[in-house]
PDB file of C-alpha atoms and ligand atoms in Angstrom:
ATOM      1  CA  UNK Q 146       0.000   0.000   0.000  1.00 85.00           C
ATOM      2  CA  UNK Q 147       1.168   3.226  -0.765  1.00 94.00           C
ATOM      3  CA  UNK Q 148       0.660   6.235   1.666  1.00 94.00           C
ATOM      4  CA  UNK Q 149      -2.817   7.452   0.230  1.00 93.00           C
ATOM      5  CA  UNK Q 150      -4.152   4.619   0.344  1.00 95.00           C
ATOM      6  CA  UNK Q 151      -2.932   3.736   3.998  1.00 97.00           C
ATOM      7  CA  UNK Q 152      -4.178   6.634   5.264  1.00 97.00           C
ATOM      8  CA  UNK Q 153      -7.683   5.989   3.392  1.00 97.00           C
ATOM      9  CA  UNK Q 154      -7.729   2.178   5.046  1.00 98.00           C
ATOM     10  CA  UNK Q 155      -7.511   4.259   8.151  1.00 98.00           C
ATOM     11  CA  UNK Q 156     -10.093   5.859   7.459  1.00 98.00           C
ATOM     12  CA  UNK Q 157     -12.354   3.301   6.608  1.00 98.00           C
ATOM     13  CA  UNK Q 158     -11.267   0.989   9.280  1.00 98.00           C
ATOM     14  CA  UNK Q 159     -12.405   3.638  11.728  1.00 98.00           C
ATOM     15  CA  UNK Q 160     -15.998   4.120   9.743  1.00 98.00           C
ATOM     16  CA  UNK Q 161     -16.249   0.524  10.315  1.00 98.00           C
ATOM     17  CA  UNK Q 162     -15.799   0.921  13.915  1.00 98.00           C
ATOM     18  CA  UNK Q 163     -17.875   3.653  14.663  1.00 98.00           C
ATOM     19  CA  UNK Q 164     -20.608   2.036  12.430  1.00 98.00           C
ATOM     20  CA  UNK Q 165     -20.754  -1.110  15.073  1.00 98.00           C
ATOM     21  CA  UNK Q 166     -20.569   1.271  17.993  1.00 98.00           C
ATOM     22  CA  UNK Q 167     -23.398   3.692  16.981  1.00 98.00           C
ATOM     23  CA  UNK Q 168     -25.659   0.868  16.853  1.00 98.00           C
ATOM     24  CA  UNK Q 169     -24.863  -0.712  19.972  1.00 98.00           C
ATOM     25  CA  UNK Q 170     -24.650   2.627  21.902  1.00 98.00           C
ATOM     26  CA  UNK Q 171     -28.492   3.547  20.303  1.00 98.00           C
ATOM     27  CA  UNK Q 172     -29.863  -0.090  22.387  1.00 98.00           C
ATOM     28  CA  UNK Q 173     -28.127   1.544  25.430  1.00 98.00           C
ATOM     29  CA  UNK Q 174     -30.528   4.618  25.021  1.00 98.00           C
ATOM     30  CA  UNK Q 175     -33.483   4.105  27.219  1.00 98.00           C
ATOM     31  CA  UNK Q 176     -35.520   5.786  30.047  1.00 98.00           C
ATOM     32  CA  UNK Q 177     -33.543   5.563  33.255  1.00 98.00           C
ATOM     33  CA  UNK Q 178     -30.461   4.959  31.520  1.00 98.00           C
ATOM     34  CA  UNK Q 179     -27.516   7.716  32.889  1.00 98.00           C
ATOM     35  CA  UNK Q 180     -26.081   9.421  30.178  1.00 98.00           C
ATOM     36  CA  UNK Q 181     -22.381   8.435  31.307  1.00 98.00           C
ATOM     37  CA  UNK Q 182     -23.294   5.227  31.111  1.00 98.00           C
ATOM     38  CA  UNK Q 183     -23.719   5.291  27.421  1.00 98.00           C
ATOM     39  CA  UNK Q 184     -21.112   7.353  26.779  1.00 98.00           C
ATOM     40  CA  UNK Q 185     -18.693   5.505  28.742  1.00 98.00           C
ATOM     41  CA  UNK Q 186     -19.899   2.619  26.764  1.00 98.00           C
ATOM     42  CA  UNK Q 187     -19.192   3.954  23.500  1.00 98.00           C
ATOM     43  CA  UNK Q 188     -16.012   5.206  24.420  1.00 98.00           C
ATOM     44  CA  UNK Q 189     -14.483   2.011  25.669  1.00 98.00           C
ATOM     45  CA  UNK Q 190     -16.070  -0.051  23.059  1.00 98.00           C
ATOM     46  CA  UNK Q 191     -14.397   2.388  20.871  1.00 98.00           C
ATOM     47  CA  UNK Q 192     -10.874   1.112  22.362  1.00 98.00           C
ATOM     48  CA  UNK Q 193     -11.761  -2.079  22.540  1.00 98.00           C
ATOM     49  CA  UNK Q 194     -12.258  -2.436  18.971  1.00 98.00           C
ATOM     50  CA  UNK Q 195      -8.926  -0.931  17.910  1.00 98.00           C
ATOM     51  CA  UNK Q 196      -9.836   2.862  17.961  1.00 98.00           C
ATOM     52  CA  UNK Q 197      -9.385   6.125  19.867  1.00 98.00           C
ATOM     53  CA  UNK Q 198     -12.627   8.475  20.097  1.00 98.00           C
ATOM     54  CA  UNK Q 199     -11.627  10.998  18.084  1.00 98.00           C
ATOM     55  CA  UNK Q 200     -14.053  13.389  20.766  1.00 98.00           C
ATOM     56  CA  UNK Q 201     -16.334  13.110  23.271  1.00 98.00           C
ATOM     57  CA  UNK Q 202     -19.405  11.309  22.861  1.00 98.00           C
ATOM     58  CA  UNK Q 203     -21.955  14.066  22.620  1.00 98.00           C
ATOM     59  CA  UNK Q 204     -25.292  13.301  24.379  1.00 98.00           C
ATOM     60  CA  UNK Q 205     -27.436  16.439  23.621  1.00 98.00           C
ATOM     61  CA  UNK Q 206     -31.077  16.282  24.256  1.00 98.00           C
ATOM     62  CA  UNK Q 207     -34.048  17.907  22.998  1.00 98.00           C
ATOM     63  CA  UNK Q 208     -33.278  21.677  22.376  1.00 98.00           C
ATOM     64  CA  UNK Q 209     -29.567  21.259  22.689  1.00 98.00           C
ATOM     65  CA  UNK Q 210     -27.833  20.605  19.666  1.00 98.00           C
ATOM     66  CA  UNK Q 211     -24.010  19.887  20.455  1.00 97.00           C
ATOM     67  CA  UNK Q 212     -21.346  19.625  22.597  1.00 97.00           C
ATOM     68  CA  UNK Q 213     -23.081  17.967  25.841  1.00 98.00           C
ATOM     69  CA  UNK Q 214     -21.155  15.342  27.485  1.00 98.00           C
ATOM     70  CA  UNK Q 215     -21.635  13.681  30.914  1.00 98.00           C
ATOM     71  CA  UNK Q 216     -19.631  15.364  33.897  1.00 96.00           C
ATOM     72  CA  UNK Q 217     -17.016  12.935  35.773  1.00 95.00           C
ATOM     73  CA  UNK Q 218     -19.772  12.030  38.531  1.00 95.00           C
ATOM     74  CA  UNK Q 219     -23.141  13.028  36.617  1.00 97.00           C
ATOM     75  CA  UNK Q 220     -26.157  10.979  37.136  1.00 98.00           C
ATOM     76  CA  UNK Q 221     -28.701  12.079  34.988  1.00 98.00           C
ATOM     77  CA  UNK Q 222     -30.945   9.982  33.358  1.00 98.00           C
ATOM     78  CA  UNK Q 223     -32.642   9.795  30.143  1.00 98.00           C
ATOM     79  CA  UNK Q 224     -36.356  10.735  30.236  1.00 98.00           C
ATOM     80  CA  UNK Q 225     -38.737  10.994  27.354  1.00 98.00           C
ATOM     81  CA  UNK Q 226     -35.962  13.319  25.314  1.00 98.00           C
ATOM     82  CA  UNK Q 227     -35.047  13.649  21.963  1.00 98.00           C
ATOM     83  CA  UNK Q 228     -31.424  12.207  21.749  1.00 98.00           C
ATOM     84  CA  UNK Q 229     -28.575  12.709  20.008  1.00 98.00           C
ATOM     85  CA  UNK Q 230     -25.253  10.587  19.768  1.00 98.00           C
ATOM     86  CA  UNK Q 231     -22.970  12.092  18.010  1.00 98.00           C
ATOM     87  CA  UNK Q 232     -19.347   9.976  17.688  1.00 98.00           C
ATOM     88  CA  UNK Q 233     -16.338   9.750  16.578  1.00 98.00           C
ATOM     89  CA  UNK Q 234     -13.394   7.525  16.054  1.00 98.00           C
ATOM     90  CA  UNK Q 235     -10.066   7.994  14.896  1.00 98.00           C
ATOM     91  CA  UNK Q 236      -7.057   5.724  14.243  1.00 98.00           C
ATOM     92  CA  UNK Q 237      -3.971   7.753  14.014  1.00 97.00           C
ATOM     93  CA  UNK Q 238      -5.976  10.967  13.433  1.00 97.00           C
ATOM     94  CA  UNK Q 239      -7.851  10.212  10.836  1.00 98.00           C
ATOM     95  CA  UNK Q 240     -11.465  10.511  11.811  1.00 98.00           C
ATOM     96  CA  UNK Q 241     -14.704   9.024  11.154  1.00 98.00           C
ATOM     97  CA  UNK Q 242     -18.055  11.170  12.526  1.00 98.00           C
ATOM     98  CA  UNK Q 243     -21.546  10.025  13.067  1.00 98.00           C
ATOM     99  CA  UNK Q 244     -24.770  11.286  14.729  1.00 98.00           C
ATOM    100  CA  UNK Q 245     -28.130   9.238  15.033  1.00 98.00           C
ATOM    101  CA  UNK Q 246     -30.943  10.845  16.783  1.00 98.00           C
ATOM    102  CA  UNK Q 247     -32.594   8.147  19.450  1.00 98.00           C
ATOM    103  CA  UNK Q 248     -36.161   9.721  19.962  1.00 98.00           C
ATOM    104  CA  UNK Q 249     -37.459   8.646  23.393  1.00 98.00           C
ATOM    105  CA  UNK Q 250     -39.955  12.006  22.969  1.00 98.00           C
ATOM    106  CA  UNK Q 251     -43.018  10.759  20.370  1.00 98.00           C
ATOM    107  CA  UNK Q 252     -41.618  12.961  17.494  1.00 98.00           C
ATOM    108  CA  UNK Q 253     -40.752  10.682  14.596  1.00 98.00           C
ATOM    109  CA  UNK Q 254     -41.785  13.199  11.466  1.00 98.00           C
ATOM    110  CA  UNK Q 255     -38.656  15.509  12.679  1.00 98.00           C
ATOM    111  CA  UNK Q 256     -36.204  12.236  13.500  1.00 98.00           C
ATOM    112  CA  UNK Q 257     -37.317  11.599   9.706  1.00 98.00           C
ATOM    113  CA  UNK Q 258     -36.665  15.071   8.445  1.00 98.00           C
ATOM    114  CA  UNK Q 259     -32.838  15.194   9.390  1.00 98.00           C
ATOM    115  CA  UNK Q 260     -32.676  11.806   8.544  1.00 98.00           C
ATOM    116  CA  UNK Q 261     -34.037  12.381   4.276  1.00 98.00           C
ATOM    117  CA  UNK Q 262     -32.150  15.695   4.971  1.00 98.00           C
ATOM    118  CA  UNK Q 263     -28.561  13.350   4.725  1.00 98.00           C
ATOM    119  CA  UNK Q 264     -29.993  10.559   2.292  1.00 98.00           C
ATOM    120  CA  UNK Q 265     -30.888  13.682   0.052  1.00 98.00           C
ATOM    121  CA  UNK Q 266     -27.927  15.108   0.144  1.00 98.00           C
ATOM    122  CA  UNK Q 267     -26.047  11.596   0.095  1.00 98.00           C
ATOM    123  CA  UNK Q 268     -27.111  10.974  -3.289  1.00 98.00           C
ATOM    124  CA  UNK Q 269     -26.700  14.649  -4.725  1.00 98.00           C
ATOM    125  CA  UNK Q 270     -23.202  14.513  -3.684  1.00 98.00           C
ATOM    126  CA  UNK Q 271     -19.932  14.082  -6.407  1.00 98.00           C
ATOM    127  CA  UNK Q 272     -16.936  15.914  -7.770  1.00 98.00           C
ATOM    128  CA  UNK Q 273     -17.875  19.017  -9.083  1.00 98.00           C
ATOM    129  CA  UNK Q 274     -21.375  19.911  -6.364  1.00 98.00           C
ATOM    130  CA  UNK Q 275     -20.978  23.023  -5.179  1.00 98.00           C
ATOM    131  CA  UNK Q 276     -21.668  23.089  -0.853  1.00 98.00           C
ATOM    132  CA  UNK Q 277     -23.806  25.936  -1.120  1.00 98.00           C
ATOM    133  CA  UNK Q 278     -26.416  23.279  -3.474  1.00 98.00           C
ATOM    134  CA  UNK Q 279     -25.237  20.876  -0.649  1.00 98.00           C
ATOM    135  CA  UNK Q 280     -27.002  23.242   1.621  1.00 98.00           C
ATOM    136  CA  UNK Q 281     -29.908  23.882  -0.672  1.00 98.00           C
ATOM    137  CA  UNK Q 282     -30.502  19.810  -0.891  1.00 98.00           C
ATOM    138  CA  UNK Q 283     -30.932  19.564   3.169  1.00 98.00           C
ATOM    139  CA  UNK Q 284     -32.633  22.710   3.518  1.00 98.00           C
ATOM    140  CA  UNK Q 285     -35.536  21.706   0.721  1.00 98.00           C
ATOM    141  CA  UNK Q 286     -35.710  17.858   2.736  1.00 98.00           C
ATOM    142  CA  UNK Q 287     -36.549  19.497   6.187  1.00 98.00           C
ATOM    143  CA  UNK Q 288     -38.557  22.055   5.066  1.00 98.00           C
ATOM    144  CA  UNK Q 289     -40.893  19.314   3.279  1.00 98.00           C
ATOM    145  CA  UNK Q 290     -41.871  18.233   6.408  1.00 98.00           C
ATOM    146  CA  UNK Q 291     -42.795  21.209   7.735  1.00 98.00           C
ATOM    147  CA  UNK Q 292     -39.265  21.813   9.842  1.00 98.00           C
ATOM    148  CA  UNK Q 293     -36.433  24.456   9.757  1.00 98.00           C
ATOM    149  CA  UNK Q 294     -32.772  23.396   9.238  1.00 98.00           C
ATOM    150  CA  UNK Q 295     -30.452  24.915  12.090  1.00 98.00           C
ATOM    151  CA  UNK Q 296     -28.642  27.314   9.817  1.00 97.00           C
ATOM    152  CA  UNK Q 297     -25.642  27.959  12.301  1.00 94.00           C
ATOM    153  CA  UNK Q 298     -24.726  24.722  12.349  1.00 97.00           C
ATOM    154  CA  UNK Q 299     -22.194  23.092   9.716  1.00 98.00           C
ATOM    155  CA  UNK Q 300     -20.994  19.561   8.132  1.00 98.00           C
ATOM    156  CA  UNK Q 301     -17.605  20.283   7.851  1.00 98.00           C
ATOM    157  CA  UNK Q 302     -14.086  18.653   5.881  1.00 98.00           C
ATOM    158  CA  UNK Q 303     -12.596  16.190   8.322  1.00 98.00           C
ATOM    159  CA  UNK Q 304      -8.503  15.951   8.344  1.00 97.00           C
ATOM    160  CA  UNK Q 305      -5.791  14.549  10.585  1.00 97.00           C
ATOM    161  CA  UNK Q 306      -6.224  15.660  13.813  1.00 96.00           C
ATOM    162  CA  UNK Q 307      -8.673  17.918  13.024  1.00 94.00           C
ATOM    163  CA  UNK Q 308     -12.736  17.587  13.025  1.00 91.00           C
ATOM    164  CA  UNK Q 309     -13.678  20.518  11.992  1.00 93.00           C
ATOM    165  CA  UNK Q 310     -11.583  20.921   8.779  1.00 95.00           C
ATOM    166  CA  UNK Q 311     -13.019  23.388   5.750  1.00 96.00           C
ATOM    167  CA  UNK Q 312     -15.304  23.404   4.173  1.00 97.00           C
ATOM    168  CA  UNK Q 313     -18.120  23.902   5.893  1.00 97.00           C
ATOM    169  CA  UNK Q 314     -21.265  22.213   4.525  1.00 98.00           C
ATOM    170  CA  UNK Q 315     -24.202  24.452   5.420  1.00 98.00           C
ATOM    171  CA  UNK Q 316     -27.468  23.136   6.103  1.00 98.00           C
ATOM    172  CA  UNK Q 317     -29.412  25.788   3.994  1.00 98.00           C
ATOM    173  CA  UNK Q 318     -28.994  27.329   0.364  1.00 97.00           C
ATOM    174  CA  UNK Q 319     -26.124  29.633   0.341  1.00 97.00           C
ATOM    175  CA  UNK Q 320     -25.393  32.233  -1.785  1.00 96.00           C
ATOM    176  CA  UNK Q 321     -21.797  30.903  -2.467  1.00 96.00           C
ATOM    177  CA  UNK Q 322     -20.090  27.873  -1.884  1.00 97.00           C
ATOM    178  CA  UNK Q 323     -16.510  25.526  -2.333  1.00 97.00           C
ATOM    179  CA  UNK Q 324     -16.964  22.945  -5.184  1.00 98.00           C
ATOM    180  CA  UNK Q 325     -16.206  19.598  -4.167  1.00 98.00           C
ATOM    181  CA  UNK Q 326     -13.281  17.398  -6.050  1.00 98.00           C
ATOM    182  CA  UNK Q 327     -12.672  13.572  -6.234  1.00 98.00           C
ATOM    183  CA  UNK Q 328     -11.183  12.391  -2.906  1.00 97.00           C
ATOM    184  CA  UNK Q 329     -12.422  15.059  -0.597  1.00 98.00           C
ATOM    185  CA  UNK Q 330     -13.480  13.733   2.935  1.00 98.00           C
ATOM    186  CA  UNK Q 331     -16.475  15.222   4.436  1.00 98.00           C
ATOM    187  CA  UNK Q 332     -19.142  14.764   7.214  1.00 98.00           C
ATOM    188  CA  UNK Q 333     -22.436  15.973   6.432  1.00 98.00           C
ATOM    189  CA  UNK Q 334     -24.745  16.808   9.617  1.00 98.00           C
ATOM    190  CA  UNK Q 335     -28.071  18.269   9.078  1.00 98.00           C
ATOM    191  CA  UNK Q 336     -29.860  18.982  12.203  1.00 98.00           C
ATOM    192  CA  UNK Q 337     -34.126  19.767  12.016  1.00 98.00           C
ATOM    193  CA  UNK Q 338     -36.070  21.457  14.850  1.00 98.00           C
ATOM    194  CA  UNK Q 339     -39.380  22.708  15.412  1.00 98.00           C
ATOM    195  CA  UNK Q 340     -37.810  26.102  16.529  1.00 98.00           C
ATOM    196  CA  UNK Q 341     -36.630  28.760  14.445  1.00 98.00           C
ATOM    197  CA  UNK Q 342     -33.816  27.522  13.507  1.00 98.00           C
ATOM    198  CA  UNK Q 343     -30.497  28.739  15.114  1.00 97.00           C
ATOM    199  CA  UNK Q 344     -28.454  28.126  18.169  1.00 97.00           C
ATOM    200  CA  UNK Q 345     -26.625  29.991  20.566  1.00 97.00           C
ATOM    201  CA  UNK Q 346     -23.845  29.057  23.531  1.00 96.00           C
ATOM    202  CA  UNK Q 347     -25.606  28.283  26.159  1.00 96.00           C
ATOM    203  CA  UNK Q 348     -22.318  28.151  28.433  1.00 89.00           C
ATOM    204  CA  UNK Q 349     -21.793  25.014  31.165  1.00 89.00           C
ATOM    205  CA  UNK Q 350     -18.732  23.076  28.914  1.00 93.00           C
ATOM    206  CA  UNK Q 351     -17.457  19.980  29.626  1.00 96.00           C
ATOM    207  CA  UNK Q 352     -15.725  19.503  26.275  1.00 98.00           C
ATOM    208  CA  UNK Q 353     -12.123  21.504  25.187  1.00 98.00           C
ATOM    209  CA  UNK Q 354      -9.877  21.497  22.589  1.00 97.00           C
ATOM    210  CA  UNK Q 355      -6.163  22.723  22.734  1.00 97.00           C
ATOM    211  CA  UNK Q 356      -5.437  25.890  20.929  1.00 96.00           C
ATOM    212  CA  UNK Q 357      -1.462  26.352  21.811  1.00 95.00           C
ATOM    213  CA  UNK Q 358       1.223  24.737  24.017  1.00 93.00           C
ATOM    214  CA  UNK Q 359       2.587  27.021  25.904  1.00 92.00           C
ATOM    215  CA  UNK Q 360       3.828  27.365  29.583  1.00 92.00           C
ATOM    216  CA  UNK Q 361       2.057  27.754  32.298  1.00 93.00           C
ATOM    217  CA  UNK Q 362       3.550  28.097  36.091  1.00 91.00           C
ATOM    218  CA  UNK Q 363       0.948  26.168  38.423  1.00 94.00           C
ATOM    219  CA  UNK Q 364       2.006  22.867  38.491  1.00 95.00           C
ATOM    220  CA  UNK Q 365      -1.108  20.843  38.767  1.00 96.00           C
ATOM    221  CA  UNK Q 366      -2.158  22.951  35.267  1.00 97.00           C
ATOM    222  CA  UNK Q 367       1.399  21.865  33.988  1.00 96.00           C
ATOM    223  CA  UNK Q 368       0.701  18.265  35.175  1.00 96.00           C
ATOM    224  CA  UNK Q 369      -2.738  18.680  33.343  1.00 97.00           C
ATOM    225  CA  UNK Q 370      -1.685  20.265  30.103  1.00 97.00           C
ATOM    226  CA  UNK Q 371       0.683  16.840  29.818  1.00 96.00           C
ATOM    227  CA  UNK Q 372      -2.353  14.597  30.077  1.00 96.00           C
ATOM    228  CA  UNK Q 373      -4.294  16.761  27.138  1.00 97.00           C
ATOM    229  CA  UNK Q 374      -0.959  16.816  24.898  1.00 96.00           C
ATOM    230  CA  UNK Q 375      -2.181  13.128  24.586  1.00 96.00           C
ATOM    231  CA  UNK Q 376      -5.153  14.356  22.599  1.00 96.00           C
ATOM    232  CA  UNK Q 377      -3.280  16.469  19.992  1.00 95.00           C
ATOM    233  CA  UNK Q 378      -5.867  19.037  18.955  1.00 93.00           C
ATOM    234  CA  UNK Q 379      -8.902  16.646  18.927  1.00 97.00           C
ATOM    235  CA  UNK Q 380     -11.603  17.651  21.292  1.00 98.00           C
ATOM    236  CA  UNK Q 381     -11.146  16.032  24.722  1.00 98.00           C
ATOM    237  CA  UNK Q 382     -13.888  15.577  27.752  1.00 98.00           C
ATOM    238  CA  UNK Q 383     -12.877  17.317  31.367  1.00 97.00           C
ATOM    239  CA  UNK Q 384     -14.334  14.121  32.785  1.00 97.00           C
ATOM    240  CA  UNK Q 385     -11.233  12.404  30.858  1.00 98.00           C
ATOM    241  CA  UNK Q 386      -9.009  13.811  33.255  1.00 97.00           C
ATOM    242  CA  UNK Q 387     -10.415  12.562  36.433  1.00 93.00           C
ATOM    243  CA  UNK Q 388     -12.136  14.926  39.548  1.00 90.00           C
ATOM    244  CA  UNK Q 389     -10.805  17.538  41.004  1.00 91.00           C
ATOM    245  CA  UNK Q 390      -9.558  19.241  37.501  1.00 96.00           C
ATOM    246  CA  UNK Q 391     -11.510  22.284  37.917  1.00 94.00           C
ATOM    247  CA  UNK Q 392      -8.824  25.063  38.992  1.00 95.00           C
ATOM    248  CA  UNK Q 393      -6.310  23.571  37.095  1.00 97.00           C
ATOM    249  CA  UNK Q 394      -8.554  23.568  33.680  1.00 96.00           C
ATOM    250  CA  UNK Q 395      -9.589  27.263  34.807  1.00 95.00           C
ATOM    251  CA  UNK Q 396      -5.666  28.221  34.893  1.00 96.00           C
ATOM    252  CA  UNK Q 397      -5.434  26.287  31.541  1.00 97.00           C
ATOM    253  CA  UNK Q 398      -8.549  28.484  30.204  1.00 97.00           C
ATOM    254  CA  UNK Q 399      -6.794  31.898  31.429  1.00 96.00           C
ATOM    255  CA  UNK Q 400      -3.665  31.323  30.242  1.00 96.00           C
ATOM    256  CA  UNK Q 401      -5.137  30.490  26.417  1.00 96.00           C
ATOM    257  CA  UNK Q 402      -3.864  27.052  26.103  1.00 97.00           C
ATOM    258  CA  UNK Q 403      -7.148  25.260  26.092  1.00 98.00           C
ATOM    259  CA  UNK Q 404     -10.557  26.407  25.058  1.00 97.00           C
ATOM    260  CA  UNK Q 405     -14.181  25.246  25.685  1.00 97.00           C
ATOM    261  CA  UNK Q 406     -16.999  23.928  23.180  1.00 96.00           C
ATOM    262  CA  UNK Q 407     -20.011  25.568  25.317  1.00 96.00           C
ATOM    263  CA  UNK Q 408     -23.618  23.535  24.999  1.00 97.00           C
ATOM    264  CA  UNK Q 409     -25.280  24.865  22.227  1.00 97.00           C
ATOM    265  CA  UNK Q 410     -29.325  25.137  22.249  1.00 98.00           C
ATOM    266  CA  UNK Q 411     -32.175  26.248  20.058  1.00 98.00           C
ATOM    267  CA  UNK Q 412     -32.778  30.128  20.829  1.00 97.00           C
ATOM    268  CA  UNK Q 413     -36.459  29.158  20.904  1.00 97.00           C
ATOM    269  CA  UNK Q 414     -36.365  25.921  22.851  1.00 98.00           C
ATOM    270  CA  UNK Q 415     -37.093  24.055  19.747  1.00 98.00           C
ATOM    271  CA  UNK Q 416     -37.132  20.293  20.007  1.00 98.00           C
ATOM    272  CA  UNK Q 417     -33.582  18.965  17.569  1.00 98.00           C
ATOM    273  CA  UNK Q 418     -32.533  15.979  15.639  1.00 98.00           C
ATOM    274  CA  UNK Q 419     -29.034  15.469  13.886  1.00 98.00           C
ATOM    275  CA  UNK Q 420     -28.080  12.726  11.358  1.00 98.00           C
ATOM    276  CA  UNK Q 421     -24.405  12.335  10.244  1.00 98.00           C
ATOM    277  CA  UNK Q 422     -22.136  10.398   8.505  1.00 98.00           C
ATOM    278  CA  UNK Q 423     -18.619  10.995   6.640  1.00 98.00           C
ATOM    279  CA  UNK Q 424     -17.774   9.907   3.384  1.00 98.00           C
ATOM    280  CA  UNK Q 425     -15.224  10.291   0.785  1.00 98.00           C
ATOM    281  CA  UNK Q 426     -16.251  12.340  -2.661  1.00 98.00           C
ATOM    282  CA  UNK Q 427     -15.770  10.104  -5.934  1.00 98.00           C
ATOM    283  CA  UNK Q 428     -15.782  11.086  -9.602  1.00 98.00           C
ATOM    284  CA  UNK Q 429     -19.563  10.399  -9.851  1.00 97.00           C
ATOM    285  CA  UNK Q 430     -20.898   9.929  -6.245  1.00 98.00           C
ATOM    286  CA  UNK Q 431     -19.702   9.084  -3.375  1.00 98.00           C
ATOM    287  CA  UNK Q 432     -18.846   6.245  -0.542  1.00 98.00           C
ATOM    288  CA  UNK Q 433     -20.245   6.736   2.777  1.00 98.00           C
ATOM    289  CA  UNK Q 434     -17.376   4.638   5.199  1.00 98.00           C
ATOM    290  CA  UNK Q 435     -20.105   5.755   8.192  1.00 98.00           C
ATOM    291  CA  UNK Q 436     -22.651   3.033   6.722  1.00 96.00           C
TER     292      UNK Q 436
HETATM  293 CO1  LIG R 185     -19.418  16.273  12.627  1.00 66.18          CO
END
């Protein structure tokens, strides 16, 4: 194998993986359940199939759209919510990202709106779209039923290391737009609510990325920062770094080394469901390795 196609063996070996854990991890999803049980669950199933989690699992119910994770000691439990998993694996950075909305809330028309939203898009996609029709595809599928796309919210390139590579892949009809060539690799994430359509930070993060290495003088942040060089500049979860992490991560946050991913939620309240899946661009479709 040569190094292109290494790296896209990687690639597919982690859609694989993440295919197998997002349907196990949706059985786990049940009134009662707590929420760190299933994410713990999808995180070490992640391992022990031969991956890393390339992020958090993201548990974000019913108006929240993102970046929710369970705290290091959290016991809440899943009541008759709208779910969404969002996951990722990665094998030496390169990722594979997924979302599948588990609706515990009686509200299967807007489950089925993000859902056509992807298979639309799915089957528009090749070398040559441009992501502003991208965004015109999803936008038309959720609006059929009667739904609004969340229009700050983005699929996005996916590269090593990085999850949130460009372009972005809006979830409405732009005015401009990035055409797509053969071999890009791309996760495309429409989310449908019942709102009006946009989110905001609604603060409380248990999710950070790095954004430079740099020193810092209290030693339980230095002793920190040395754990979270482990995760490169993927996202990590605070509850990955054991209890009692709080002033350290808040010297960490001061000093610009880290940042947060705050919760985001529907600016009306709006009830939210997210489909995802990555997939490589070909010369006249393209192959989801998410399936
Ligand atoms: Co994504």
């Amino acid at each position: 194998m040569n190094e292109k196609e290494e790296i896209l063996e990687k690639y597919m070996r982690a859609g694989k993986i993440l295919s197998e854990v997002r349907a196990e991890t949706a059985k786990k999803v049940k009134k009662d359940a707590t929420l760190l049980s299933v994410a713990e669950f999808a995180e070490n199933l992640i391992r022990e199939k031969g991956g890393q989690p390339a992020f958090p699992v993201n548990i974000s119910r019913n108006d929240e759209a993102a970046h929710s994770t369970p705290t290091f000691d959290d016991k809440s439990v899943f009541g008759e919510d709208m779910v969404k998993l969002d996951i990722g694996v990665h094998i030496d950075g390169y990722i594979a990202d997924t979302a599948i909305t588990v609706d515990l809330s009686g509200h299967p028309d807007l489950v089925k709106a993000s859902e056509k939203a992807l298979a639309d898009a799915i089957k528009f996609i090749h070398a040559g779209v441009n992501t502003a029709d991208i965004g015109g595809v999803i936008e038309d599928a959720i609006t059929s039923f009667g739904y609004k796309p969340v229009i700050n919210l983005t699929g996005h390139g996916l590269a090593q290391y990085l999850q949130h590579a460009p372009p972005a892949i809006p979830n409405k009809k732009m005015p401009h737009g990035v055409v797509l060539e053969e071999g890009d690799i791309i996760a495309i994430e429409p989310f449908a609510t019942d709102g009006v359509g946009k989110i905001y930070d609604a603060g409380n993060a248990e999710i950070y990325h790095l954004v430079s290495e740099r020193p810092v003088r209290l030693p339980s942040a230095r002793k920190l920062l040395e754990k979270i060089l482990e995760y490169k500049t993927l996202p990590f979860a605070k509850r990955w770094l054991g209890s009692n992490v709080d002033f350290a991560m808040l010297a960490l946050v001061k000093a610009n080394i880290i940042m947060p991913y705050p919760i985001l939620k529907e600016v009306d309240g709006g009830l939210i469901s997210q489909a995802e899946h990555s997939l490589i661009v070909t010369a006249d479709g393209c192959e989801v390795f998410t399936k």
